[in-house]
Amino acid sequence: MSKRKTQSHTPDTDNPAWTVEDLAKARPAGEVLGQLFSPERTQSLLTPRGRPKAEITKVRVGMRLSPEVIAHFKASGDGWQTRIDAALRQFIAEHPGS
């Protein structure tokens, strides 16, 4: 790749700004890729990457815990937040309706 810097006042000839006409002619990748590649390759290009979404997701929260609690769970290494979650789940199981 070129390491040249483009100036903000200089047009980018490799990636020109889209016009209204360009936007009107644009088509979804699913329509265009099938004309360029095999069905298998097209499908692989259109398949989302990464880990699939979990059925049950966790909720991000911010909470303040005592230093002793954090030190206890961190002392056993990585996964300390998961262990805190497991401890809270165990508490819920042992104290229904609390």
PDB file of C-alpha atoms in Angstrom:
ATOM      1  CA  MET A   1       0.000   0.000   0.000  1.00  0.00           C
ATOM      2  CA  SER A   2       1.099   3.500  -0.691  1.00  0.00           C
ATOM      3  CA  LYS A   3       2.161   5.532   2.302  1.00  0.00           C
ATOM      4  CA  ARG A   4       1.499   8.846   0.606  1.00  0.00           C
ATOM      5  CA  LYS A   5      -0.748  11.187   2.482  1.00  0.00           C
ATOM      6  CA  THR A   6      -3.653  12.861   0.754  1.00  0.00           C
ATOM      7  CA  GLN A   7      -4.431  16.442   1.437  1.00  0.00           C
ATOM      8  CA  SER A   8      -7.964  17.308   2.531  1.00  0.00           C
ATOM      9  CA  HIS A   9      -8.317  19.737  -0.390  1.00  0.00           C
ATOM     10  CA  THR A  10      -7.060  17.153  -2.931  1.00  0.00           C
ATOM     11  CA  PRO A  11      -9.635  14.804  -4.491  1.00  0.00           C
ATOM     12  CA  ASP A  12      -9.122  11.105  -3.822  1.00  0.00           C
ATOM     13  CA  THR A  13      -8.983   9.677  -7.344  1.00  0.00           C
ATOM     14  CA  ASP A  14      -8.929   6.078  -6.033  1.00  0.00           C
ATOM     15  CA  ASN A  15     -12.146   6.610  -4.092  1.00  0.00           C
ATOM     16  CA  PRO A  16     -14.163   9.489  -5.528  1.00  0.00           C
ATOM     17  CA  ALA A  17     -17.254  10.831  -3.751  1.00  0.00           C
ATOM     18  CA  TRP A  18     -20.505   9.189  -4.803  1.00  0.00           C
ATOM     19  CA  THR A  19     -22.976  11.222  -6.790  1.00  0.00           C
ATOM     20  CA  VAL A  20     -26.757  10.923  -6.660  1.00  0.00           C
ATOM     21  CA  GLU A  21     -26.586   8.937  -9.902  1.00  0.00           C
ATOM     22  CA  ASP A  22     -24.022   6.554  -8.407  1.00  0.00           C
ATOM     23  CA  LEU A  23     -26.266   5.932  -5.416  1.00  0.00           C
ATOM     24  CA  ALA A  24     -29.285   5.330  -7.688  1.00  0.00           C
ATOM     25  CA  LYS A  25     -27.329   2.675  -9.646  1.00  0.00           C
ATOM     26  CA  ALA A  26     -25.989   0.920  -6.534  1.00  0.00           C
ATOM     27  CA  ARG A  27     -27.164  -2.645  -5.907  1.00  0.00           C
ATOM     28  CA  PRO A  28     -26.879  -4.937  -2.873  1.00  0.00           C
ATOM     29  CA  ALA A  29     -23.818  -7.178  -2.750  1.00  0.00           C
ATOM     30  CA  GLY A  30     -26.067 -10.248  -2.926  1.00  0.00           C
ATOM     31  CA  GLU A  31     -27.215  -9.241  -6.402  1.00  0.00           C
ATOM     32  CA  VAL A  32     -23.806  -8.308  -7.772  1.00  0.00           C
ATOM     33  CA  LEU A  33     -21.534 -11.002  -6.316  1.00  0.00           C
ATOM     34  CA  GLY A  34     -23.555 -13.813  -7.911  1.00  0.00           C
ATOM     35  CA  GLN A  35     -22.646 -12.417 -11.331  1.00  0.00           C
ATOM     36  CA  LEU A  36     -18.935 -12.339 -10.496  1.00  0.00           C
ATOM     37  CA  PHE A  37     -18.322 -15.471  -8.417  1.00  0.00           C
ATOM     38  CA  SER A  38     -19.527 -19.040  -8.046  1.00  0.00           C
ATOM     39  CA  PRO A  39     -22.534 -19.623  -5.758  1.00  0.00           C
ATOM     40  CA  GLU A  40     -20.280 -21.172  -3.111  1.00  0.00           C
ATOM     41  CA  ARG A  41     -17.861 -18.239  -3.140  1.00  0.00           C
ATOM     42  CA  THR A  42     -20.735 -15.751  -3.140  1.00  0.00           C
ATOM     43  CA  GLN A  43     -22.270 -17.455  -0.113  1.00  0.00           C
ATOM     44  CA  SER A  44     -18.958 -17.453   1.742  1.00  0.00           C
ATOM     45  CA  LEU A  45     -18.521 -13.728   1.061  1.00  0.00           C
ATOM     46  CA  LEU A  46     -22.043 -12.951   2.276  1.00  0.00           C
ATOM     47  CA  THR A  47     -21.913 -15.126   5.405  1.00  0.00           C
ATOM     48  CA  PRO A  48     -21.375 -12.975   8.495  1.00  0.00           C
ATOM     49  CA  ARG A  49     -18.111 -13.621  10.301  1.00  0.00           C
ATOM     50  CA  GLY A  50     -17.487 -13.933  13.989  1.00  0.00           C
ATOM     51  CA  ARG A  51     -19.146 -15.831  16.758  1.00  0.00           C
ATOM     52  CA  PRO A  52     -22.895 -16.401  16.315  1.00  0.00           C
ATOM     53  CA  LYS A  53     -25.203 -14.466  18.613  1.00  0.00           C
ATOM     54  CA  ALA A  54     -26.050 -16.326  21.783  1.00  0.00           C
ATOM     55  CA  GLU A  55     -29.694 -17.111  22.526  1.00  0.00           C
ATOM     56  CA  ILE A  56     -29.313 -15.714  26.012  1.00  0.00           C
ATOM     57  CA  THR A  57     -26.993 -12.751  26.267  1.00  0.00           C
ATOM     58  CA  LYS A  58     -25.595 -11.101  29.352  1.00  0.00           C
ATOM     59  CA  VAL A  59     -26.262  -7.487  30.259  1.00  0.00           C
ATOM     60  CA  ARG A  60     -23.395  -5.063  30.811  1.00  0.00           C
ATOM     61  CA  VAL A  61     -23.691  -3.276  34.152  1.00  0.00           C
ATOM     62  CA  GLY A  62     -21.463  -1.078  36.209  1.00  0.00           C
ATOM     63  CA  MET A  63     -21.421  -1.839  39.904  1.00  0.00           C
ATOM     64  CA  ARG A  64     -19.179  -1.171  42.839  1.00  0.00           C
ATOM     65  CA  LEU A  65     -17.898  -4.136  44.847  1.00  0.00           C
ATOM     66  CA  SER A  66     -15.701  -4.197  47.915  1.00  0.00           C
ATOM     67  CA  PRO A  67     -11.964  -4.623  47.326  1.00  0.00           C
ATOM     68  CA  GLU A  68     -12.032  -7.908  49.267  1.00  0.00           C
ATOM     69  CA  VAL A  69     -14.596  -9.412  46.885  1.00  0.00           C
ATOM     70  CA  ILE A  70     -12.634  -8.370  43.804  1.00  0.00           C
ATOM     71  CA  ALA A  71      -9.331  -9.580  45.274  1.00  0.00           C
ATOM     72  CA  HIS A  72     -10.865 -12.950  46.190  1.00  0.00           C
ATOM     73  CA  PHE A  73     -12.214 -13.627  42.703  1.00  0.00           C
ATOM     74  CA  LYS A  74      -9.179 -12.211  40.851  1.00  0.00           C
ATOM     75  CA  ALA A  75      -6.808 -14.327  42.954  1.00  0.00           C
ATOM     76  CA  SER A  76      -7.802 -17.467  41.062  1.00  0.00           C
ATOM     77  CA  GLY A  77      -6.936 -15.956  37.667  1.00  0.00           C
ATOM     78  CA  ASP A  78      -8.763 -15.153  34.464  1.00  0.00           C
ATOM     79  CA  GLY A  79     -12.510 -15.639  34.376  1.00  0.00           C
ATOM     80  CA  TRP A  80     -13.095 -13.859  37.677  1.00  0.00           C
ATOM     81  CA  GLN A  81     -16.152 -12.020  36.353  1.00  0.00           C
ATOM     82  CA  THR A  82     -17.672 -15.325  35.235  1.00  0.00           C
ATOM     83  CA  ARG A  83     -17.040 -16.740  38.708  1.00  0.00           C
ATOM     84  CA  ILE A  84     -18.792 -13.757  40.292  1.00  0.00           C
ATOM     85  CA  ASP A  85     -21.740 -14.422  37.971  1.00  0.00           C
ATOM     86  CA  ALA A  86     -21.756 -18.103  39.017  1.00  0.00           C
ATOM     87  CA  ALA A  87     -21.653 -17.138  42.715  1.00  0.00           C
ATOM     88  CA  LEU A  88     -24.609 -14.801  42.260  1.00  0.00           C
ATOM     89  CA  ARG A  89     -26.536 -17.482  40.355  1.00  0.00           C
ATOM     90  CA  GLN A  90     -25.854 -19.940  43.174  1.00  0.00           C
ATOM     91  CA  PHE A  91     -27.125 -17.398  45.703  1.00  0.00           C
ATOM     92  CA  ILE A  92     -30.337 -16.969  43.685  1.00  0.00           C
ATOM     93  CA  ALA A  93     -30.832 -20.764  43.517  1.00  0.00           C
ATOM     94  CA  GLU A  94     -30.317 -21.117  47.267  1.00  0.00           C
ATOM     95  CA  HIS A  95     -32.508 -18.120  48.162  1.00  0.00           C
ATOM     96  CA  PRO A  96     -35.569 -18.227  45.874  1.00  0.00           C
ATOM     97  CA  GLY A  97     -37.913 -15.285  46.193  1.00  0.00           C
ATOM     98  CA  SER A  98     -35.353 -13.045  47.929  1.00  0.00           C
TER      99      SER A  98
END
